[in-house]
Every structure is written in structure tokens, then in C-alpha cells.
Amino acid sequence: MTRAGVALGASALLLACAGCTAGDGFSEPPPGLGVTVFQHRLDYAPRVLEVRLENGAGTTLDVTSVAFRSGRFDGAAVDPDGVTLTPGRAVALRIPLPASLCDASDPDPAVVDVTWAAADGSRTARLPAVDEQGVLDRINDEDCLAAAVDAVARLSMPERLRTEGSGAARRAWVDVSVEPAGGERMLRIDGVRPTTLLDGPAGTGWPLGLEVRADDAPSTIPLEIVPARCDPHAIAEDKRGTILPFEVAVGDRSGDLDLVPGDDLRGEIYAFVAERCELPTG
């Protein structure tokens, strides 16, 4: 581990244990136990939170279960399997999050309940979940924006890519469906930002400037796509290039709404980019 990594780990341990107290049926936390939460970009779509446990003590800690709780989410996110933490070991547990709560004006702070095996039986401590990157606010904001959008209209990716032509002259469209939900609210779709893999024909994403009302008729947004890059690693190293970030606003909520393609559409997009860029296949 680098010196910067050691310093960051030590800082997280100090921050976590600064708020560690027993009470309400909880035990004092084990000495040196630190808890942080974070999220990798590949975890955005499946809504998985990583809870990192670090054992800064000189003895092994047998963790039997971990439960993340926050006033921003409906219920606990639990990893019932546990993990054995030898001295100095750090492990990140991937835990699916429950649904977000969007009407909590003053949500309870995030905590992690850690249960471990002690000589005199099982014990549980409640520790603050150190969120150095602000991922919990971001996840909650994204979830609540998506819920506000769905209350006006459901935006969904097609099952297949629409194409014409072949080779370097091939053209393709992602036909996004818009299904209004009924009611009186309005959704503004300013545009779609380009990704690391895809762009609009003009090279500026897809400016739209659309207003969708909940009582509108169903419609389709045809997005013509072109490769944003044609180097040989464009597809092999892609992680989120097929996810289209819609710039939307509903009431006082605004931000990016990511539309994730299904496996068939993702595969067809990759095939289109390879054909359009005349990349070798096989």
C-alpha cells in the first residue's frame, strides 16, 4: 500500500471510531475497526454499495454479519455471510441497497452494525459509515430523480438497434420510448450527453429541448449514434459507453438519468461500432 493509501486508511479509522459509542444494546466496537462506504462506477446500475471493513488491531476479528442503515434508504442492507479479518486486513463487501426514501427532510446518519464472534458470545457494535466521496447523497439524489421522472413518463431503451446500410457507411438509431404516466406534471429533457463510446452525428451529443407532460400520447425519441472513438480498445475496455445519460428535470429535481441497454442492444451497439470503425473481429 502507498503512503497515501496508509494515510487515507488511518484517517478513515480515526473518523469512524470518533463516533463509536456503546448503548442501545450495542457493544463497544473492537479496537482499530474502521468502516467506510464507497461505490465503483460499475456498481451504479445494480445499486450496489461497498462497505469496507479494516482491522487496524493486532488480533483477528471474526465478523459474522454486517448491516448498513441510513435514513436515506428503506430498511437495512445486510451481508449475512461475514468475513474473517486478520490483523491489518481490509475487505470490501458488496451489498445491494434497498429503495431510496425521497421525503426524509432530516434523515438519520448512515451507520454500519458489525456483529462478531467474541470469547463470551456474539457482539454487535454500531459504527458511523464514513462516506468520504459523498456516494450516499448521490445515490439517493439519482434514485429520487428517477422516481420523479417515472411519475411523469417512463423512458426506456429499445430491445434492438435500428440500422441501415453497411460497413463504414452504416447508420444506427437508438429509439427511446416515452410512455407518459398520466397526471399534470411536466418532464423536461434537455438532451443526452455523449459517452466514451457513442456520440451524436454533430459531435455534440444529442440536444433535445423536449417537454413531456404526463397526459401526452406515447412517443419515441430517435437518437442517431456514431462512434465517439475508433481505437482498437474502444469496445474491449468499455464499461459504461452504452449507457445514455439523459439530462432531465422534474420540478425542483434535475440531473442525469442513465438509461441502461439490455444485453441484446448492448451487443448490437458494439457490433455497429466495430463495423462502422472497420475494426477487426474474431
mmCIF file of C-alpha atoms in Angstrom:
data_model
loop_
_atom_site.group_PDB
_atom_site.id
_atom_site.type_symbol
_atom_site.label_atom_id
_atom_site.label_comp_id
_atom_site.label_asym_id
_atom_site.label_seq_id
_atom_site.Cartn_x
_atom_site.Cartn_y
_atom_site.Cartn_z
ATOM 1 C CA MET A 1 0.000 0.000 0.000
ATOM 2 C CA THR A 2 1.278 3.535 -0.796
ATOM 3 C CA ARG A 3 1.900 6.099 1.934
ATOM 4 C CA ALA A 4 -1.157 7.995 0.679
ATOM 5 C CA GLY A 5 -3.242 4.816 0.973
ATOM 6 C CA VAL A 6 -1.982 4.192 4.506
ATOM 7 C CA ALA A 7 -2.784 7.784 5.474
ATOM 8 C CA LEU A 8 -6.268 7.525 3.980
ATOM 9 C CA GLY A 9 -6.922 4.262 5.814
ATOM 10 C CA ALA A 10 -5.718 5.715 9.089
ATOM 11 C CA SER A 11 -7.850 8.818 8.578
ATOM 12 C CA ALA A 12 -10.929 6.649 7.938
ATOM 13 C CA LEU A 13 -10.233 4.658 11.089
ATOM 14 C CA LEU A 14 -9.958 7.805 13.192
ATOM 15 C CA LEU A 15 -13.109 9.299 11.714
ATOM 16 C CA ALA A 16 -15.061 6.083 12.134
ATOM 17 C CA CYS A 17 -14.059 5.485 15.743
ATOM 18 C CA ALA A 18 -14.517 9.121 16.762
ATOM 19 C CA GLY A 19 -18.266 8.486 16.847
ATOM 20 C CA CYS A 20 -18.161 4.932 18.195
ATOM 21 C CA THR A 21 -20.177 4.570 21.381
ATOM 22 C CA ALA A 22 -21.903 1.740 23.128
ATOM 23 C CA GLY A 23 -25.530 1.923 24.180
ATOM 24 C CA ASP A 24 -28.971 0.987 22.974
ATOM 25 C CA GLY A 25 -27.955 -2.663 23.254
ATOM 26 C CA PHE A 26 -24.729 -2.243 21.279
ATOM 27 C CA SER A 27 -21.249 -3.147 22.454
ATOM 28 C CA GLU A 28 -18.135 -1.045 22.245
ATOM 29 C CA PRO A 29 -16.578 -1.656 18.809
ATOM 30 C CA PRO A 30 -13.435 -3.768 18.577
ATOM 31 C CA PRO A 31 -10.259 -1.663 18.847
ATOM 32 C CA GLY A 32 -8.960 -0.486 15.484
ATOM 33 C CA LEU A 33 -12.059 -1.394 13.460
ATOM 34 C CA GLY A 34 -12.776 1.155 10.707
ATOM 35 C CA VAL A 35 -15.759 1.330 8.354
ATOM 36 C CA THR A 36 -16.035 3.280 5.105
ATOM 37 C CA VAL A 37 -18.543 3.133 2.250
ATOM 38 C CA PHE A 38 -17.967 3.782 -1.447
ATOM 39 C CA GLN A 39 -19.188 2.751 -4.880
ATOM 40 C CA HIS A 40 -17.411 1.802 -8.112
ATOM 41 C CA ARG A 41 -18.884 3.040 -11.387
ATOM 42 C CA LEU A 42 -19.839 -0.492 -12.412
ATOM 43 C CA ASP A 43 -21.953 -0.674 -9.245
ATOM 44 C CA TYR A 44 -24.123 2.326 -10.206
ATOM 45 C CA ALA A 45 -26.689 0.478 -12.307
ATOM 46 C CA PRO A 46 -27.169 -2.537 -9.977
ATOM 47 C CA ARG A 47 -27.209 -0.159 -6.953
ATOM 48 C CA VAL A 48 -24.545 -1.994 -5.015
ATOM 49 C CA LEU A 49 -22.763 -0.324 -2.100
ATOM 50 C CA GLU A 50 -19.299 -1.387 -0.994
ATOM 51 C CA VAL A 51 -18.812 -1.473 2.780
ATOM 52 C CA ARG A 52 -15.103 -1.594 3.600
ATOM 53 C CA LEU A 53 -14.020 -3.052 6.941
ATOM 54 C CA GLU A 54 -10.435 -2.542 8.090
ATOM 55 C CA ASN A 55 -8.904 -4.273 11.076
ATOM 56 C CA GLY A 56 -6.243 -1.979 12.492
ATOM 57 C CA ALA A 57 -5.745 -4.100 15.610
ATOM 58 C CA GLY A 58 -3.232 -6.849 16.297
ATOM 59 C CA THR A 59 -5.771 -9.639 16.727
ATOM 60 C CA THR A 60 -8.034 -11.489 14.289
ATOM 61 C CA LEU A 61 -11.671 -10.413 14.152
ATOM 62 C CA ASP A 62 -14.316 -12.951 13.061
ATOM 63 C CA VAL A 63 -17.127 -10.794 11.623
ATOM 64 C CA THR A 64 -20.344 -12.810 11.273
ATOM 65 C CA SER A 65 -22.666 -10.195 9.699
ATOM 66 C CA VAL A 66 -22.755 -6.588 8.547
ATOM 67 C CA ALA A 67 -25.822 -4.339 8.200
ATOM 68 C CA PHE A 68 -25.767 -0.865 6.628
ATOM 69 C CA ARG A 69 -28.540 1.537 7.691
ATOM 70 C CA SER A 70 -29.357 5.088 6.676
ATOM 71 C CA GLY A 71 -32.359 7.399 6.871
ATOM 72 C CA ARG A 72 -31.979 7.842 3.096
ATOM 73 C CA PHE A 73 -32.912 4.214 2.404
ATOM 74 C CA ASP A 74 -35.884 1.997 3.207
ATOM 75 C CA GLY A 75 -34.523 -0.619 5.571
ATOM 76 C CA ALA A 76 -31.139 -2.226 6.083
ATOM 77 C CA ALA A 77 -28.680 -3.534 3.504
ATOM 78 C CA VAL A 78 -27.346 -6.762 5.000
ATOM 79 C CA ASP A 79 -24.424 -9.067 4.294
ATOM 80 C CA PRO A 80 -25.174 -12.153 6.394
ATOM 81 C CA ASP A 81 -22.044 -14.087 5.463
ATOM 82 C CA GLY A 82 -19.409 -12.103 7.325
ATOM 83 C CA VAL A 83 -15.645 -12.243 6.876
ATOM 84 C CA THR A 84 -12.528 -13.042 8.892
ATOM 85 C CA LEU A 85 -10.277 -10.015 9.324
ATOM 86 C CA THR A 86 -6.716 -10.860 10.217
ATOM 87 C CA PRO A 87 -4.576 -8.029 11.658
ATOM 88 C CA GLY A 88 -4.165 -5.226 9.113
ATOM 89 C CA ARG A 89 -6.589 -6.772 6.633
ATOM 90 C CA ALA A 90 -9.207 -4.685 4.819
ATOM 91 C CA VAL A 91 -12.150 -6.208 2.929
ATOM 92 C CA ALA A 92 -14.884 -4.506 0.873
ATOM 93 C CA LEU A 93 -18.255 -6.258 0.999
ATOM 94 C CA ARG A 94 -20.636 -5.660 -1.933
ATOM 95 C CA ILE A 95 -24.147 -5.152 -0.538
ATOM 96 C CA PRO A 96 -27.279 -4.383 -2.647
ATOM 97 C CA LEU A 97 -29.059 -1.263 -1.416
ATOM 98 C CA PRO A 98 -32.762 -1.069 -0.533
ATOM 99 C CA ALA A 99 -35.002 1.527 -2.182
ATOM 100 C CA SER A 100 -34.301 5.188 -1.544
ATOM 101 C CA LEU A 101 -36.546 7.369 0.620
ATOM 102 C CA CYS A 102 -37.246 10.681 -1.078
ATOM 103 C CA ASP A 103 -39.256 12.598 1.526
ATOM 104 C CA ALA A 104 -36.938 12.489 4.546
ATOM 105 C CA SER A 105 -36.175 16.123 5.444
ATOM 106 C CA ASP A 106 -33.585 15.255 8.117
ATOM 107 C CA PRO A 107 -32.522 11.632 7.570
ATOM 108 C CA ASP A 108 -30.681 9.704 10.262
ATOM 109 C CA PRO A 109 -26.928 9.441 9.640
ATOM 110 C CA ALA A 110 -25.575 6.327 7.988
ATOM 111 C CA VAL A 111 -24.263 3.607 10.280
ATOM 112 C CA VAL A 112 -22.959 0.072 9.966
ATOM 113 C CA ASP A 113 -23.832 -2.587 12.524
ATOM 114 C CA VAL A 114 -20.978 -5.077 12.748
ATOM 115 C CA THR A 115 -21.537 -8.394 14.526
ATOM 116 C CA TRP A 116 -18.560 -10.506 15.506
ATOM 117 C CA ALA A 117 -17.746 -13.615 17.493
ATOM 118 C CA ALA A 118 -16.204 -12.886 20.892
ATOM 119 C CA ALA A 119 -14.951 -15.219 23.600
ATOM 120 C CA ASP A 120 -18.092 -14.585 25.658
ATOM 121 C CA GLY A 121 -20.513 -14.824 22.727
ATOM 122 C CA SER A 122 -21.704 -12.769 19.781
ATOM 123 C CA ARG A 123 -21.450 -8.986 19.994
ATOM 124 C CA THR A 124 -22.699 -6.142 17.793
ATOM 125 C CA ALA A 125 -21.340 -2.591 17.564
ATOM 126 C CA ARG A 126 -22.777 0.352 15.666
ATOM 127 C CA LEU A 127 -20.209 2.475 13.843
ATOM 128 C CA PRO A 128 -20.649 5.576 11.675
ATOM 129 C CA ALA A 129 -20.347 4.830 7.952
ATOM 130 C CA VAL A 130 -17.590 7.128 6.743
ATOM 131 C CA ASP A 131 -18.612 8.395 3.295
ATOM 132 C CA GLU A 132 -15.615 10.380 2.074
ATOM 133 C CA GLN A 133 -16.834 10.538 -1.544
ATOM 134 C CA GLY A 134 -20.436 11.548 -0.800
ATOM 135 C CA VAL A 135 -21.801 8.471 -2.585
ATOM 136 C CA LEU A 136 -24.883 8.154 -0.368
ATOM 137 C CA ASP A 137 -26.182 11.616 -1.273
ATOM 138 C CA ARG A 138 -25.501 10.944 -4.951
ATOM 139 C CA ILE A 139 -27.264 7.574 -4.969
ATOM 140 C CA ASN A 140 -30.270 8.998 -3.146
ATOM 141 C CA ASP A 141 -30.442 12.004 -5.493
ATOM 142 C CA GLU A 142 -30.254 9.768 -8.577
ATOM 143 C CA ASP A 143 -32.893 7.377 -7.249
ATOM 144 C CA CYS A 144 -35.292 10.183 -6.351
ATOM 145 C CA LEU A 145 -34.779 11.912 -9.693
ATOM 146 C CA ALA A 146 -35.589 8.629 -11.457
ATOM 147 C CA ALA A 147 -38.734 8.236 -9.335
ATOM 148 C CA ALA A 148 -39.826 11.794 -10.174
ATOM 149 C CA VAL A 149 -39.273 11.118 -13.888
ATOM 150 C CA ASP A 150 -41.215 7.835 -13.770
ATOM 151 C CA ALA A 151 -44.130 9.655 -12.153
ATOM 152 C CA VAL A 152 -44.414 11.723 -15.358
ATOM 153 C CA ALA A 153 -43.223 9.333 -18.064
ATOM 154 C CA ARG A 154 -41.250 6.133 -18.386
ATOM 155 C CA LEU A 155 -38.196 6.388 -20.647
ATOM 156 C CA SER A 156 -36.895 3.038 -21.857
ATOM 157 C CA MET A 157 -34.298 1.743 -24.271
ATOM 158 C CA PRO A 158 -35.387 -0.419 -27.219
ATOM 159 C CA GLU A 159 -34.681 -4.121 -27.362
ATOM 160 C CA ARG A 160 -32.839 -3.825 -30.680
ATOM 161 C CA LEU A 161 -30.811 -1.278 -32.612
ATOM 162 C CA ARG A 162 -32.351 0.197 -35.796
ATOM 163 C CA THR A 163 -29.825 0.301 -38.621
ATOM 164 C CA GLU A 164 -29.421 0.815 -42.350
ATOM 165 C CA GLY A 165 -26.513 0.386 -44.728
ATOM 166 C CA SER A 166 -23.305 -1.496 -44.069
ATOM 167 C CA GLY A 167 -19.612 -1.059 -43.428
ATOM 168 C CA ALA A 168 -18.205 2.409 -42.733
ATOM 169 C CA ALA A 169 -21.417 3.938 -44.156
ATOM 170 C CA ARG A 170 -23.728 2.074 -41.765
ATOM 171 C CA ARG A 171 -26.121 4.242 -39.754
ATOM 172 C CA ALA A 172 -27.856 3.350 -36.496
ATOM 173 C CA TRP A 173 -30.519 4.737 -34.175
ATOM 174 C CA VAL A 174 -31.444 4.035 -30.575
ATOM 175 C CA ASP A 175 -35.218 4.604 -30.473
ATOM 176 C CA VAL A 176 -36.026 5.559 -26.878
ATOM 177 C CA SER A 177 -39.688 5.108 -25.977
ATOM 178 C CA VAL A 178 -41.574 7.685 -23.900
ATOM 179 C CA GLU A 179 -44.676 6.407 -22.119
ATOM 180 C CA PRO A 180 -46.470 9.159 -20.152
ATOM 181 C CA ALA A 181 -47.892 8.075 -16.804
ATOM 182 C CA GLY A 182 -50.891 10.412 -16.609
ATOM 183 C CA GLY A 183 -51.392 13.377 -14.315
ATOM 184 C CA GLU A 184 -50.435 17.021 -14.502
ATOM 185 C CA ARG A 185 -46.660 17.203 -14.025
ATOM 186 C CA MET A 186 -44.098 18.012 -16.731
ATOM 187 C CA LEU A 187 -40.732 16.490 -17.573
ATOM 188 C CA ARG A 188 -38.033 18.497 -19.324
ATOM 189 C CA ILE A 189 -35.460 16.597 -21.377
ATOM 190 C CA ASP A 190 -32.660 18.996 -22.270
ATOM 191 C CA GLY A 191 -30.608 16.450 -24.145
ATOM 192 C CA VAL A 192 -28.401 13.393 -23.950
ATOM 193 C CA ARG A 193 -24.705 13.727 -23.248
ATOM 194 C CA PRO A 194 -22.151 11.774 -25.311
ATOM 195 C CA THR A 195 -20.413 8.787 -23.765
ATOM 196 C CA THR A 196 -16.902 7.412 -24.053
ATOM 197 C CA LEU A 197 -18.143 5.177 -26.891
ATOM 198 C CA LEU A 198 -21.048 6.998 -28.549
ATOM 199 C CA ASP A 199 -21.872 10.489 -29.796
ATOM 200 C CA GLY A 200 -24.412 12.247 -31.973
ATOM 201 C CA PRO A 201 -23.695 12.903 -35.670
ATOM 202 C CA ALA A 202 -22.706 16.518 -34.968
ATOM 203 C CA GLY A 203 -20.242 15.529 -32.261
ATOM 204 C CA THR A 204 -22.110 17.412 -29.531
ATOM 205 C CA GLY A 205 -24.246 14.678 -28.037
ATOM 206 C CA TRP A 206 -27.964 14.924 -28.658
ATOM 207 C CA PRO A 207 -29.513 18.344 -27.859
ATOM 208 C CA LEU A 208 -33.279 17.839 -27.470
ATOM 209 C CA GLY A 209 -35.073 20.609 -25.573
ATOM 210 C CA LEU A 210 -38.208 18.486 -25.130
ATOM 211 C CA GLU A 211 -41.090 18.936 -22.734
ATOM 212 C CA VAL A 212 -43.125 15.857 -21.883
ATOM 213 C CA ARG A 213 -46.370 16.137 -19.980
ATOM 214 C CA ALA A 214 -47.871 13.278 -18.059
ATOM 215 C CA ASP A 215 -51.017 13.360 -20.221
ATOM 216 C CA ASP A 216 -49.169 13.356 -23.578
ATOM 217 C CA ALA A 217 -49.516 10.479 -26.040
ATOM 218 C CA PRO A 218 -46.710 7.884 -26.150
ATOM 219 C CA SER A 219 -43.812 8.872 -28.390
ATOM 220 C CA THR A 220 -40.317 7.894 -29.496
ATOM 221 C CA ILE A 221 -37.024 9.791 -29.332
ATOM 222 C CA PRO A 222 -34.817 8.596 -32.225
ATOM 223 C CA LEU A 223 -31.147 9.064 -31.343
ATOM 224 C CA GLU A 224 -28.783 8.533 -34.243
ATOM 225 C CA ILE A 225 -25.496 7.254 -32.887
ATOM 226 C CA VAL A 226 -21.957 7.366 -34.237
ATOM 227 C CA PRO A 227 -18.761 6.024 -32.667
ATOM 228 C CA ALA A 228 -17.105 8.540 -30.360
ATOM 229 C CA ARG A 229 -13.809 6.711 -30.834
ATOM 230 C CA CYS A 230 -12.417 4.083 -33.167
ATOM 231 C CA ASP A 231 -9.257 2.883 -31.475
ATOM 232 C CA PRO A 232 -8.967 -0.913 -31.086
ATOM 233 C CA HIS A 233 -9.602 -0.699 -27.331
ATOM 234 C CA ALA A 234 -12.894 1.201 -27.711
ATOM 235 C CA ILE A 235 -15.021 -1.899 -27.211
ATOM 236 C CA ALA A 236 -12.648 -4.188 -25.337
ATOM 237 C CA GLU A 237 -12.180 -1.692 -22.484
ATOM 238 C CA ASP A 238 -15.680 -0.209 -22.459
ATOM 239 C CA LYS A 239 -17.525 -0.124 -19.150
ATOM 240 C CA ARG A 240 -20.302 2.469 -19.424
ATOM 241 C CA GLY A 241 -20.113 3.666 -23.017
ATOM 242 C CA THR A 242 -23.503 2.210 -23.983
ATOM 243 C CA ILE A 243 -25.339 3.833 -21.037
ATOM 244 C CA LEU A 244 -27.011 7.036 -22.233
ATOM 245 C CA PRO A 245 -27.097 9.934 -19.726
ATOM 246 C CA PHE A 246 -30.313 11.921 -20.262
ATOM 247 C CA GLU A 247 -30.260 15.470 -18.861
ATOM 248 C CA VAL A 248 -33.676 15.828 -17.248
ATOM 249 C CA ALA A 249 -35.614 17.992 -14.806
ATOM 250 C CA VAL A 250 -38.890 17.483 -12.929
ATOM 251 C CA GLY A 251 -39.983 20.183 -10.514
ATOM 252 C CA ASP A 252 -37.032 21.056 -8.296
ATOM 253 C CA ARG A 253 -35.103 17.891 -9.194
ATOM 254 C CA SER A 254 -32.636 17.814 -12.074
ATOM 255 C CA GLY A 255 -29.626 15.840 -13.194
ATOM 256 C CA ASP A 256 -28.643 12.830 -15.285
ATOM 257 C CA LEU A 257 -30.973 9.890 -15.796
ATOM 258 C CA ASP A 258 -28.941 6.917 -17.032
ATOM 259 C CA LEU A 259 -30.707 4.600 -19.459
ATOM 260 C CA VAL A 260 -29.060 1.174 -19.445
ATOM 261 C CA PRO A 261 -29.358 -1.081 -22.522
ATOM 262 C CA GLY A 262 -30.229 -4.758 -22.304
ATOM 263 C CA ASP A 263 -27.692 -7.373 -23.313
ATOM 264 C CA ASP A 264 -29.000 -7.712 -26.901
ATOM 265 C CA LEU A 265 -28.946 -3.977 -27.552
ATOM 266 C CA ARG A 266 -25.518 -3.591 -25.950
ATOM 267 C CA GLY A 267 -24.129 -6.335 -28.170
ATOM 268 C CA GLU A 268 -25.627 -4.749 -31.292
ATOM 269 C CA ILE A 269 -24.152 -1.359 -30.375
ATOM 270 C CA TYR A 270 -20.714 -2.912 -30.013
ATOM 271 C CA ALA A 271 -21.137 -4.671 -33.358
ATOM 272 C CA PHE A 272 -22.201 -1.402 -35.002
ATOM 273 C CA VAL A 273 -19.176 0.479 -33.636
ATOM 274 C CA ALA A 274 -16.852 -2.287 -34.830
ATOM 275 C CA GLU A 275 -18.408 -2.289 -38.328
ATOM 276 C CA ARG A 276 -18.561 1.499 -38.625
ATOM 277 C CA CYS A 277 -14.935 1.797 -37.482
ATOM 278 C CA GLU A 278 -13.892 -1.171 -39.635
ATOM 279 C CA LEU A 279 -12.293 -2.837 -36.622
ATOM 280 C CA PRO A 280 -11.064 -6.436 -36.888
ATOM 281 C CA THR A 281 -13.433 -9.017 -35.427
ATOM 282 C CA GLY A 282 -12.964 -12.520 -34.125
#
